[in-house]
Amino acid sequence: MLCAVAFGLWLAAQQSLMRLDLRLYDLLLPLQSPAMSDRIAVVTIDDASIDALGRWPWPRQRHAELVDRLTAMRVKAVGLDVLFSEAQDAAADSRLAEAIRRNGRTVLPVAPVRNGPQTPIRELLPLPELAAAAAALGHVDVELDIDGYSRQFYFYGGLGDARWPGLPLAMLQVAGEPARLPDIEAEPGAGASGWTRRMRTLIPFAAADDPPLRLSYADLLNGRVTPDELVDKYVLVGVAAAGIGDLISTPVSLDHGRTPGVELIAQVLNGLLQRRMLRFAPESVRLPLTGGLIAIGTLVIVLLPLRFGLLAVAGGMLVTVSGAALLLRQGLWFAPAAVLVMLALAWLLWSLWCFGIEERLTRHLLKRLDHQTRHHPVSGLPNQGMLEERLRHLGDPLPDMAPVGLLVLNLSWQESASGLLHRHTGDALLRRIVERLREALPANSFVSHLNSDDFGILLPDGSDGRNLQPLVDGMLNQLRQPLAQERRELLMVPSVGISVWPDDARDGPGLLRNAYTALFQARLAGGDDSCFYSADIGQRLQVRAELEQAIIHALEREEFRVFYQAQVDAVSHRIIGAEALLRWHNPRLGWISPSEFIPVAEHSGLIDRIGNWVLNMVCLELKHLECEGLGPLRLAVNLSPLQFTSPRLVLEIQEALRKSGMPPASLELEVTESCMMSNLGDAVRAMNNLHELGFELAVDDFGTGYSSLSALSAFPVDRLKIDQSFTREIGSSDSADNIVLSILSMARSLGLGTIAEGVETPEQAAFLARHGCDELQGYLFSRPLPADEFMALVRQGGRPGA
């Protein structure tokens, strides 16, 4: 504490913080700014006066005329802030001297000047004739602070002896008005060599928006100022025109501009008239006050708990600045910067002392930063960067190097309903999962957290395909166990992709890429399983990637085609309709099977757009058939599971029919059995809506799902389609025959029509017709045909293969 006090006193004595003190003074100055006295007027030699009266300097008869006018107006005193140090014209000088003598209360200026940096300072006095005529002489020396602003004024100054009063003080003296000067402690003379000053004071500037009364020299001389305006006023005359007079920066200069010197003199005069002159706190007050505040503030900082240190510093600074403001209101300026700086420094040093200072702190922060950049913030496991760092060491294998297995594990546990309702518990669950992973894996495995749902597991020391499978199965079984959380049990669906170095990849990045490829394949297969990487998986993924890119613009490029496969009456073999089948031909990839591109369209979210396009094309084809006189025919359209559950389905179908002008009964909608049974309630509602609108509904691929008679009776379907896998086995498999007969029997009991697809032989057709199947479809009658070929087939008489 003693060191802080001593250092603070040294700072205060050396005035090392003067710039900060000056800035604080400027901020506090408005708290004590006096109003500008209405007894002060400034007559400015401004640009307008120069324009009106001619080039400067003017003949001194003109100044004499001005003084005479001021005398006639009975002003209190005149401060002529114009240096008349050189003779101009004997008659003119005499004329001005006579005018000054007649006035009897004119003060002329004295100023220190230096002709060059190496020349001594000298005193610039008025001409002896003018000085003798003046009531008094007053100095106009202006002190500039280190920032170039003027805030101070000396009541007395002079060459060798500070005998000249300041011009504002001299004006009061010649007017017979006693000036109440502040009690200023004697101090050594200051300023340039030879020029001495005494009784330093601070200028109490009035607010920037409260300037003294300003009058133009030309207006006064030309009679545009009434005599009553200046009666009993202190009038200062000075230069304000650009490039002629002195311009000085002050704390109240507007927009960082500068103030004419004559107005600065007016500010000092105002302070004297208002008796609001400011003085510096004497050393006998400033140093003890500085030391006391530093001592008390430091003591409070040390005694209070460290967490209150900043509060103590802020409080100490507030008290110090408030005290300085109160003293300023009383006309005393106490520079507080040394106290403020020492309070902040004391708190900083004390804080560093308490914390064991910077080395420990830096070490701790760097360690934490390194850990945060290399580990997951919640699980605490190494992140992907650390895994890739480990993998970078893998390269061409040496004979004695063991294989390395990499597992990429994905957990979809957050997708459950309970997980969504309790997402705030995710962090705790994540830590529980990490515990399970550690329990299920060998101690030498490297477990990393790649992102929110993916983990990377590196298994060294002989981890190849032969011994990895049991370990992976055990880990999956462990992760499948329910997790208890807040009286609920949450289930996870883990999927694992596995890649082995050096069999599957020769370097680390390739190993990680292949493990992700295997994971993608595992998730495509439904998840909750593992998949080992193989070259064919990589090739399939490459093909899928090409399909994903190609299908994005397939609709725009008109690469899709709708083919039609005839559906015939089982007895007469007459065409009664057709099934619309989507085909895709890409210029680069060729013809692509629906079994390949439909899953890609569903995964990419394009299935709705493609399905809607098919509906529109089929409806237009129905209209075309009708216009050609080939109807009525029924066209069947397959609905994908995503399309079937879309809330826009009904509107899209209605819009397609509206455009074509065809009735709903001409369109049959096919839905797979598995799609219907996946969400029974939603499927029943959707099919009821479609049936009420007049559409015919068929169950596609019937016999491959798990629908029961009771479940099937709940659906408003019109027709069952026997899957081609059973049709093709007719006559060669008793079980297939029995299944087909069971389906036909079930349909009859429910009053439903039947159609068998995949009919390729006359024997199959005869069997189906003999046992009551209503309609047939297959290559025996027609392969899928483009629209124009299908129309040609219908024109032949409607008996394909006849």
mmCIF file of C-alpha atoms in Angstrom, residues 398-731:
data_model
loop_
_atom_site.group_PDB
_atom_site.id
_atom_site.type_symbol
_atom_site.label_atom_id
_atom_site.label_comp_id
_atom_site.label_asym_id
_atom_site.label_seq_id
_atom_site.Cartn_x
_atom_site.Cartn_y
_atom_site.Cartn_z
ATOM 1 C CA LEU A 398 5.292 -53.338 -43.180
ATOM 2 C CA PRO A 399 5.410 -57.149 -42.876
ATOM 3 C CA ASP A 400 5.180 -57.118 -39.074
ATOM 4 C CA MET A 401 2.365 -54.551 -38.848
ATOM 5 C CA ALA A 402 -1.042 -55.773 -37.658
ATOM 6 C CA PRO A 403 -4.265 -54.739 -39.411
ATOM 7 C CA VAL A 404 -6.215 -51.800 -38.010
ATOM 8 C CA GLY A 405 -10.002 -51.673 -37.942
ATOM 9 C CA LEU A 406 -12.001 -48.454 -38.054
ATOM 10 C CA LEU A 407 -15.640 -48.385 -36.995
ATOM 11 C CA VAL A 408 -17.932 -45.427 -37.652
ATOM 12 C CA LEU A 409 -20.942 -45.720 -35.354
ATOM 13 C CA ASN A 410 -24.152 -43.749 -35.845
ATOM 14 C CA LEU A 411 -26.809 -43.462 -33.123
ATOM 15 C CA SER A 412 -30.295 -42.238 -33.944
ATOM 16 C CA TRP A 413 -31.476 -42.217 -30.334
ATOM 17 C CA GLN A 414 -32.457 -38.543 -30.447
ATOM 18 C CA GLU A 415 -35.117 -39.209 -33.087
ATOM 19 C CA SER A 416 -37.486 -41.031 -30.714
ATOM 20 C CA ALA A 417 -40.562 -39.246 -29.363
ATOM 21 C CA SER A 418 -39.201 -39.376 -25.829
ATOM 22 C CA GLY A 419 -35.938 -37.943 -27.060
ATOM 23 C CA LEU A 420 -37.761 -35.025 -28.652
ATOM 24 C CA LEU A 421 -39.802 -34.373 -25.516
ATOM 25 C CA HIS A 422 -36.692 -34.419 -23.334
ATOM 26 C CA ARG A 423 -33.905 -32.962 -25.484
ATOM 27 C CA HIS A 424 -32.500 -31.152 -22.462
ATOM 28 C CA THR A 425 -31.449 -34.562 -21.125
ATOM 29 C CA GLY A 426 -29.314 -35.233 -24.228
ATOM 30 C CA ASP A 427 -25.997 -34.326 -22.601
ATOM 31 C CA ALA A 428 -26.501 -36.769 -19.732
ATOM 32 C CA LEU A 429 -27.568 -39.517 -22.147
ATOM 33 C CA LEU A 430 -24.525 -38.859 -24.289
ATOM 34 C CA ARG A 431 -22.253 -39.415 -21.322
ATOM 35 C CA ARG A 432 -24.090 -42.670 -20.521
ATOM 36 C CA ILE A 433 -23.555 -43.843 -24.095
ATOM 37 C CA VAL A 434 -19.836 -43.119 -23.802
ATOM 38 C CA GLU A 435 -19.738 -45.284 -20.666
ATOM 39 C CA ARG A 436 -21.402 -48.145 -22.550
ATOM 40 C CA LEU A 437 -18.950 -47.818 -25.411
ATOM 41 C CA ARG A 438 -15.996 -48.013 -23.051
ATOM 42 C CA GLU A 439 -17.469 -51.117 -21.405
ATOM 43 C CA ALA A 440 -18.086 -52.859 -24.739
ATOM 44 C CA LEU A 441 -14.704 -52.102 -26.343
ATOM 45 C CA PRO A 442 -11.161 -53.284 -25.605
ATOM 46 C CA ALA A 443 -9.023 -51.069 -23.400
ATOM 47 C CA ASN A 444 -6.612 -50.258 -26.250
ATOM 48 C CA SER A 445 -9.339 -48.974 -28.591
ATOM 49 C CA PHE A 446 -9.386 -45.295 -29.512
ATOM 50 C CA VAL A 447 -12.913 -43.849 -29.249
ATOM 51 C CA SER A 448 -13.618 -40.436 -30.792
ATOM 52 C CA HIS A 449 -16.748 -38.293 -31.110
ATOM 53 C CA LEU A 450 -17.020 -37.127 -34.716
ATOM 54 C CA ASN A 451 -20.246 -35.110 -34.438
ATOM 55 C CA SER A 452 -23.515 -35.166 -32.507
ATOM 56 C CA ASP A 453 -24.552 -38.656 -33.709
ATOM 57 C CA ASP A 454 -21.363 -40.266 -35.057
ATOM 58 C CA PHE A 455 -18.472 -41.917 -33.229
ATOM 59 C CA GLY A 456 -15.196 -43.188 -34.635
ATOM 60 C CA ILE A 457 -13.559 -46.260 -33.067
ATOM 61 C CA LEU A 458 -10.022 -47.298 -33.953
ATOM 62 C CA LEU A 459 -9.170 -50.919 -33.131
ATOM 63 C CA PRO A 460 -5.457 -51.756 -33.471
ATOM 64 C CA ASP A 461 -3.528 -54.986 -32.885
ATOM 65 C CA GLY A 462 -4.864 -57.570 -35.289
ATOM 66 C CA SER A 463 -8.387 -56.265 -35.689
ATOM 67 C CA ASP A 464 -9.351 -57.795 -39.030
ATOM 68 C CA GLY A 465 -12.634 -58.952 -40.482
ATOM 69 C CA ARG A 466 -12.471 -62.393 -38.813
ATOM 70 C CA ASN A 467 -12.406 -61.217 -35.223
ATOM 71 C CA LEU A 468 -14.164 -57.867 -35.588
ATOM 72 C CA GLN A 469 -17.678 -59.226 -36.136
ATOM 73 C CA PRO A 470 -18.152 -60.704 -32.634
ATOM 74 C CA LEU A 471 -16.836 -57.505 -31.071
ATOM 75 C CA VAL A 472 -19.158 -55.359 -33.203
ATOM 76 C CA ASP A 473 -22.152 -57.572 -32.427
ATOM 77 C CA GLY A 474 -21.437 -57.322 -28.710
ATOM 78 C CA MET A 475 -21.154 -53.555 -28.921
ATOM 79 C CA LEU A 476 -24.441 -53.276 -30.832
ATOM 80 C CA ASN A 477 -26.224 -55.497 -28.315
ATOM 81 C CA GLN A 478 -24.920 -53.319 -25.509
ATOM 82 C CA LEU A 479 -26.124 -50.143 -27.224
ATOM 83 C CA ARG A 480 -29.547 -51.599 -28.024
ATOM 84 C CA GLN A 481 -30.359 -51.926 -24.337
ATOM 85 C CA PRO A 482 -32.859 -49.252 -23.167
ATOM 86 C CA LEU A 483 -31.454 -46.218 -21.394
ATOM 87 C CA ALA A 484 -33.340 -45.144 -18.272
ATOM 88 C CA GLN A 485 -33.713 -41.384 -17.998
ATOM 89 C CA GLU A 486 -36.200 -39.436 -15.850
ATOM 90 C CA ARG A 487 -38.497 -42.442 -15.312
ATOM 91 C CA ARG A 488 -38.486 -43.161 -19.046
ATOM 92 C CA GLU A 489 -36.648 -45.672 -21.160
ATOM 93 C CA LEU A 490 -35.121 -44.509 -24.426
ATOM 94 C CA LEU A 491 -34.104 -46.836 -27.240
ATOM 95 C CA MET A 492 -31.198 -46.273 -29.575
ATOM 96 C CA VAL A 493 -30.857 -47.501 -33.148
ATOM 97 C CA PRO A 494 -27.129 -48.059 -33.749
ATOM 98 C CA SER A 495 -25.611 -48.534 -37.205
ATOM 99 C CA VAL A 496 -21.946 -49.342 -37.840
ATOM 100 C CA GLY A 497 -19.734 -49.077 -40.888
ATOM 101 C CA ILE A 498 -16.440 -50.998 -40.753
ATOM 102 C CA SER A 499 -13.277 -50.610 -42.801
ATOM 103 C CA VAL A 500 -9.977 -52.469 -42.282
ATOM 104 C CA TRP A 501 -6.477 -51.210 -43.063
ATOM 105 C CA PRO A 502 -4.642 -52.160 -45.234
ATOM 106 C CA ASP A 503 -7.208 -54.444 -46.922
ATOM 107 C CA ASP A 504 -9.776 -51.724 -47.681
ATOM 108 C CA ALA A 505 -7.535 -48.634 -47.871
ATOM 109 C CA ARG A 506 -3.823 -47.801 -47.991
ATOM 110 C CA ASP A 507 -4.029 -44.578 -45.984
ATOM 111 C CA GLY A 508 -5.961 -42.955 -43.139
ATOM 112 C CA PRO A 509 -8.276 -40.651 -45.154
ATOM 113 C CA GLY A 510 -9.271 -43.545 -47.395
ATOM 114 C CA LEU A 511 -9.944 -45.757 -44.382
ATOM 115 C CA LEU A 512 -12.254 -43.128 -42.843
ATOM 116 C CA ARG A 513 -14.012 -42.524 -46.152
ATOM 117 C CA ASN A 514 -14.634 -46.243 -46.654
ATOM 118 C CA ALA A 515 -15.954 -46.650 -43.110
ATOM 119 C CA TYR A 516 -18.466 -43.866 -43.769
ATOM 120 C CA THR A 517 -19.393 -45.572 -47.059
ATOM 121 C CA ALA A 518 -20.128 -48.804 -45.201
ATOM 122 C CA LEU A 519 -22.151 -46.862 -42.603
ATOM 123 C CA PHE A 520 -24.230 -45.282 -45.366
ATOM 124 C CA GLN A 521 -24.958 -48.740 -46.762
ATOM 125 C CA ALA A 522 -25.957 -49.996 -43.312
ATOM 126 C CA ARG A 523 -28.385 -47.103 -42.884
ATOM 127 C CA LEU A 524 -29.831 -47.611 -46.373
ATOM 128 C CA ALA A 525 -30.588 -51.186 -45.351
ATOM 129 C CA GLY A 526 -32.674 -49.901 -42.436
ATOM 130 C CA GLY A 527 -30.069 -49.354 -39.749
ATOM 131 C CA ASP A 528 -29.638 -51.265 -36.507
ATOM 132 C CA ASP A 529 -26.914 -53.393 -38.067
ATOM 133 C CA SER A 530 -23.308 -53.402 -39.212
ATOM 134 C CA CYS A 531 -21.760 -53.393 -42.661
ATOM 135 C CA PHE A 532 -18.199 -54.200 -43.706
ATOM 136 C CA TYR A 533 -16.782 -52.149 -46.532
ATOM 137 C CA SER A 534 -16.179 -53.905 -49.830
ATOM 138 C CA ALA A 535 -15.302 -52.739 -53.316
ATOM 139 C CA ASP A 536 -18.812 -53.452 -54.628
ATOM 140 C CA ILE A 537 -20.312 -51.279 -51.859
ATOM 141 C CA GLY A 538 -18.058 -48.466 -52.960
ATOM 142 C CA GLN A 539 -19.108 -48.981 -56.552
ATOM 143 C CA ARG A 540 -22.798 -49.040 -55.600
ATOM 144 C CA LEU A 541 -22.347 -45.834 -53.650
ATOM 145 C CA GLN A 542 -20.630 -44.267 -56.649
ATOM 146 C CA VAL A 543 -23.528 -45.322 -58.860
ATOM 147 C CA ARG A 544 -26.026 -43.966 -56.345
ATOM 148 C CA ALA A 545 -24.114 -40.675 -56.192
ATOM 149 C CA GLU A 546 -24.306 -40.441 -59.984
ATOM 150 C CA LEU A 547 -28.034 -41.194 -59.864
ATOM 151 C CA GLU A 548 -28.576 -38.544 -57.190
ATOM 152 C CA GLN A 549 -26.877 -35.953 -59.368
ATOM 153 C CA ALA A 550 -28.598 -37.034 -62.565
ATOM 154 C CA ILE A 551 -32.132 -37.212 -61.143
ATOM 155 C CA ILE A 552 -32.068 -33.605 -59.880
ATOM 156 C CA HIS A 553 -32.656 -32.189 -63.374
ATOM 157 C CA ALA A 554 -34.220 -35.268 -65.005
ATOM 158 C CA LEU A 555 -37.711 -33.746 -65.022
ATOM 159 C CA GLU A 556 -36.492 -30.458 -66.499
ATOM 160 C CA ARG A 557 -34.591 -32.321 -69.210
ATOM 161 C CA GLU A 558 -37.633 -34.495 -70.006
ATOM 162 C CA GLU A 559 -35.733 -37.723 -69.394
ATOM 163 C CA PHE A 560 -38.710 -39.551 -67.844
ATOM 164 C CA ARG A 561 -41.135 -41.541 -69.981
ATOM 165 C CA VAL A 562 -44.475 -43.168 -69.141
ATOM 166 C CA PHE A 563 -44.943 -46.652 -70.631
ATOM 167 C CA TYR A 564 -48.207 -48.574 -70.597
ATOM 168 C CA GLN A 565 -48.661 -52.338 -70.100
ATOM 169 C CA ALA A 566 -52.016 -53.664 -71.219
ATOM 170 C CA GLN A 567 -54.476 -55.209 -68.764
ATOM 171 C CA VAL A 568 -56.926 -57.656 -70.377
ATOM 172 C CA ASP A 569 -60.132 -59.457 -69.525
ATOM 173 C CA ALA A 570 -59.197 -62.941 -68.291
ATOM 174 C CA VAL A 571 -61.761 -64.670 -70.538
ATOM 175 C CA SER A 572 -61.950 -62.584 -73.727
ATOM 176 C CA HIS A 573 -58.421 -61.187 -73.555
ATOM 177 C CA ARG A 574 -59.814 -57.809 -74.659
ATOM 178 C CA ILE A 575 -57.860 -54.759 -73.413
ATOM 179 C CA ILE A 576 -59.806 -53.090 -70.644
ATOM 180 C CA GLY A 577 -57.025 -50.849 -69.340
ATOM 181 C CA ALA A 578 -53.307 -50.489 -68.692
ATOM 182 C CA GLU A 579 -50.837 -49.886 -65.918
ATOM 183 C CA ALA A 580 -48.713 -46.750 -66.233
ATOM 184 C CA LEU A 581 -45.049 -47.602 -65.639
ATOM 185 C CA LEU A 582 -42.389 -44.927 -65.190
ATOM 186 C CA ARG A 583 -39.136 -45.282 -67.119
ATOM 187 C CA TRP A 584 -36.007 -43.099 -67.034
ATOM 188 C CA HIS A 585 -33.489 -42.719 -69.815
ATOM 189 C CA ASN A 586 -30.418 -40.628 -69.069
ATOM 190 C CA PRO A 587 -28.177 -39.651 -72.023
ATOM 191 C CA ARG A 588 -25.066 -40.729 -70.114
ATOM 192 C CA LEU A 589 -26.329 -43.556 -67.902
ATOM 193 C CA GLY A 590 -28.827 -45.078 -70.340
ATOM 194 C CA TRP A 591 -32.050 -46.798 -69.221
ATOM 195 C CA ILE A 592 -32.309 -46.961 -65.430
ATOM 196 C CA SER A 593 -34.568 -49.417 -63.627
ATOM 197 C CA PRO A 594 -37.318 -48.045 -61.348
ATOM 198 C CA SER A 595 -35.994 -50.285 -58.577
ATOM 199 C CA GLU A 596 -32.796 -48.202 -58.730
ATOM 200 C CA PHE A 597 -34.077 -44.665 -59.152
ATOM 201 C CA ILE A 598 -37.307 -44.724 -57.084
ATOM 202 C CA PRO A 599 -35.412 -45.091 -53.734
ATOM 203 C CA VAL A 600 -33.091 -42.267 -54.840
ATOM 204 C CA ALA A 601 -36.065 -40.049 -55.696
ATOM 205 C CA GLU A 602 -37.638 -40.790 -52.311
ATOM 206 C CA HIS A 603 -34.389 -40.096 -50.472
ATOM 207 C CA SER A 604 -33.803 -36.814 -52.337
ATOM 208 C CA GLY A 605 -37.384 -35.576 -51.816
ATOM 209 C CA LEU A 606 -38.186 -35.506 -55.555
ATOM 210 C CA ILE A 607 -40.743 -38.324 -55.484
ATOM 211 C CA ASP A 608 -43.703 -35.954 -55.023
ATOM 212 C CA ARG A 609 -42.765 -33.877 -58.074
ATOM 213 C CA ILE A 610 -42.135 -36.966 -60.198
ATOM 214 C CA GLY A 611 -45.370 -38.632 -59.044
ATOM 215 C CA ASN A 612 -47.369 -35.506 -59.790
ATOM 216 C CA TRP A 613 -45.830 -35.365 -63.271
ATOM 217 C CA VAL A 614 -46.836 -39.007 -63.883
ATOM 218 C CA LEU A 615 -50.416 -38.277 -62.779
ATOM 219 C CA ASN A 616 -50.654 -35.376 -65.216
ATOM 220 C CA MET A 617 -49.198 -37.407 -68.086
ATOM 221 C CA VAL A 618 -51.585 -40.326 -67.457
ATOM 222 C CA CYS A 619 -54.612 -38.030 -67.296
ATOM 223 C CA LEU A 620 -53.583 -36.394 -70.567
ATOM 224 C CA GLU A 621 -53.173 -39.848 -72.134
ATOM 225 C CA LEU A 622 -56.677 -40.793 -70.959
ATOM 226 C CA LYS A 623 -57.996 -37.692 -72.680
ATOM 227 C CA HIS A 624 -56.058 -38.572 -75.823
ATOM 228 C CA LEU A 625 -57.500 -42.090 -75.865
ATOM 229 C CA GLU A 626 -61.010 -40.703 -75.503
ATOM 230 C CA CYS A 627 -60.480 -38.190 -78.295
ATOM 231 C CA GLU A 628 -59.264 -41.015 -80.555
ATOM 232 C CA GLY A 629 -62.426 -42.987 -79.806
ATOM 233 C CA LEU A 630 -60.477 -45.762 -78.074
ATOM 234 C CA GLY A 631 -62.153 -45.547 -74.700
ATOM 235 C CA PRO A 632 -63.387 -46.044 -72.229
ATOM 236 C CA LEU A 633 -60.190 -47.505 -70.766
ATOM 237 C CA ARG A 634 -58.928 -47.514 -67.193
ATOM 238 C CA LEU A 635 -55.344 -46.456 -66.514
ATOM 239 C CA ALA A 636 -53.669 -47.531 -63.279
ATOM 240 C CA VAL A 637 -51.029 -45.405 -61.535
ATOM 241 C CA ASN A 638 -48.739 -46.614 -58.755
ATOM 242 C CA LEU A 639 -48.472 -44.383 -55.683
ATOM 243 C CA SER A 640 -45.209 -44.460 -53.742
ATOM 244 C CA PRO A 641 -45.437 -44.679 -49.928
ATOM 245 C CA LEU A 642 -44.297 -41.058 -49.575
ATOM 246 C CA GLN A 643 -46.741 -39.894 -52.220
ATOM 247 C CA PHE A 644 -49.592 -41.860 -50.627
ATOM 248 C CA THR A 645 -49.065 -40.166 -47.244
ATOM 249 C CA SER A 646 -48.651 -36.679 -48.718
ATOM 250 C CA PRO A 647 -51.395 -34.232 -47.638
ATOM 251 C CA ARG A 648 -51.270 -32.736 -51.156
ATOM 252 C CA LEU A 649 -52.144 -35.999 -52.938
ATOM 253 C CA VAL A 650 -55.904 -35.420 -53.337
ATOM 254 C CA LEU A 651 -55.429 -31.850 -54.571
ATOM 255 C CA GLU A 652 -52.766 -32.919 -57.068
ATOM 256 C CA ILE A 653 -54.949 -35.719 -58.496
ATOM 257 C CA GLN A 654 -57.980 -33.433 -58.741
ATOM 258 C CA GLU A 655 -55.911 -30.777 -60.504
ATOM 259 C CA ALA A 656 -54.574 -33.337 -63.013
ATOM 260 C CA LEU A 657 -58.122 -34.542 -63.785
ATOM 261 C CA ARG A 658 -59.394 -30.961 -64.054
ATOM 262 C CA LYS A 659 -56.767 -30.131 -66.660
ATOM 263 C CA SER A 660 -57.634 -33.226 -68.721
ATOM 264 C CA GLY A 661 -61.397 -33.104 -68.155
ATOM 265 C CA MET A 662 -61.547 -36.844 -67.331
ATOM 266 C CA PRO A 663 -63.779 -38.418 -64.633
ATOM 267 C CA PRO A 664 -62.173 -39.960 -61.503
ATOM 268 C CA ALA A 665 -63.511 -43.433 -62.388
ATOM 269 C CA SER A 666 -61.140 -43.616 -65.358
ATOM 270 C CA LEU A 667 -58.130 -43.523 -63.030
ATOM 271 C CA GLU A 668 -57.119 -46.419 -60.800
ATOM 272 C CA LEU A 669 -54.682 -45.764 -57.963
ATOM 273 C CA GLU A 670 -52.435 -48.634 -56.857
ATOM 274 C CA VAL A 671 -50.987 -48.810 -53.342
ATOM 275 C CA THR A 672 -48.690 -51.577 -52.131
ATOM 276 C CA GLU A 673 -49.832 -53.870 -49.370
ATOM 277 C CA SER A 674 -46.832 -52.996 -47.181
ATOM 278 C CA CYS A 675 -47.571 -49.268 -47.559
ATOM 279 C CA MET A 676 -51.147 -49.793 -46.385
ATOM 280 C CA MET A 677 -50.180 -51.865 -43.379
ATOM 281 C CA SER A 678 -47.325 -49.587 -42.201
ATOM 282 C CA ASN A 679 -49.792 -47.053 -40.789
ATOM 283 C CA LEU A 680 -53.244 -48.581 -40.782
ATOM 284 C CA GLY A 681 -55.208 -45.579 -39.474
ATOM 285 C CA ASP A 682 -53.713 -43.018 -41.862
ATOM 286 C CA ALA A 683 -54.040 -45.443 -44.792
ATOM 287 C CA VAL A 684 -57.756 -46.033 -44.133
ATOM 288 C CA ARG A 685 -58.442 -42.291 -43.953
ATOM 289 C CA ALA A 686 -56.482 -41.552 -47.119
ATOM 290 C CA MET A 687 -58.169 -44.345 -49.110
ATOM 291 C CA ASN A 688 -61.640 -43.337 -47.883
ATOM 292 C CA ASN A 689 -61.006 -39.787 -49.101
ATOM 293 C CA LEU A 690 -59.918 -41.044 -52.521
ATOM 294 C CA HIS A 691 -62.780 -43.551 -52.804
ATOM 295 C CA GLU A 692 -65.382 -40.913 -51.937
ATOM 296 C CA LEU A 693 -64.092 -38.803 -54.820
ATOM 297 C CA GLY A 694 -64.791 -41.669 -57.252
ATOM 298 C CA PHE A 695 -61.333 -43.167 -57.761
ATOM 299 C CA GLU A 696 -60.841 -46.920 -58.051
ATOM 300 C CA LEU A 697 -58.273 -48.342 -55.632
ATOM 301 C CA ALA A 698 -56.142 -51.440 -56.044
ATOM 302 C CA VAL A 699 -53.765 -53.222 -53.685
ATOM 303 C CA ASP A 700 -50.509 -53.803 -55.573
ATOM 304 C CA ASP A 701 -48.159 -56.780 -54.980
ATOM 305 C CA PHE A 702 -50.803 -58.495 -52.874
ATOM 306 C CA GLY A 703 -49.584 -61.554 -51.014
ATOM 307 C CA THR A 704 -46.127 -60.175 -50.214
ATOM 308 C CA GLY A 705 -47.259 -58.293 -47.094
ATOM 309 C CA TYR A 706 -48.893 -59.265 -43.838
ATOM 310 C CA SER A 707 -52.465 -58.047 -44.214
ATOM 311 C CA SER A 708 -55.203 -60.150 -42.711
ATOM 312 C CA LEU A 709 -58.776 -60.583 -43.850
ATOM 313 C CA SER A 710 -60.030 -58.297 -41.069
ATOM 314 C CA ALA A 711 -57.473 -55.617 -41.888
ATOM 315 C CA LEU A 712 -58.203 -55.826 -45.598
ATOM 316 C CA SER A 713 -61.937 -55.470 -45.024
ATOM 317 C CA ALA A 714 -61.316 -52.062 -43.429
ATOM 318 C CA PHE A 715 -59.966 -50.628 -46.700
ATOM 319 C CA PRO A 716 -62.310 -49.317 -49.427
ATOM 320 C CA VAL A 717 -60.391 -51.125 -52.198
ATOM 321 C CA ASP A 718 -61.837 -52.288 -55.510
ATOM 322 C CA ARG A 719 -59.223 -54.746 -56.706
ATOM 323 C CA LEU A 720 -56.362 -56.983 -55.563
ATOM 324 C CA LYS A 721 -53.274 -57.415 -57.741
ATOM 325 C CA ILE A 722 -51.673 -60.820 -57.356
ATOM 326 C CA ASP A 723 -47.912 -60.341 -57.209
ATOM 327 C CA GLN A 724 -45.960 -61.646 -60.194
ATOM 328 C CA SER A 725 -43.734 -63.746 -57.926
ATOM 329 C CA PHE A 726 -46.723 -66.061 -57.360
ATOM 330 C CA THR A 727 -48.059 -65.879 -60.927
ATOM 331 C CA ARG A 728 -44.802 -67.057 -62.464
ATOM 332 C CA GLU A 729 -44.723 -70.145 -60.197
ATOM 333 C CA ILE A 730 -48.189 -71.331 -61.218
ATOM 334 C CA GLY A 731 -47.995 -74.925 -62.417
#
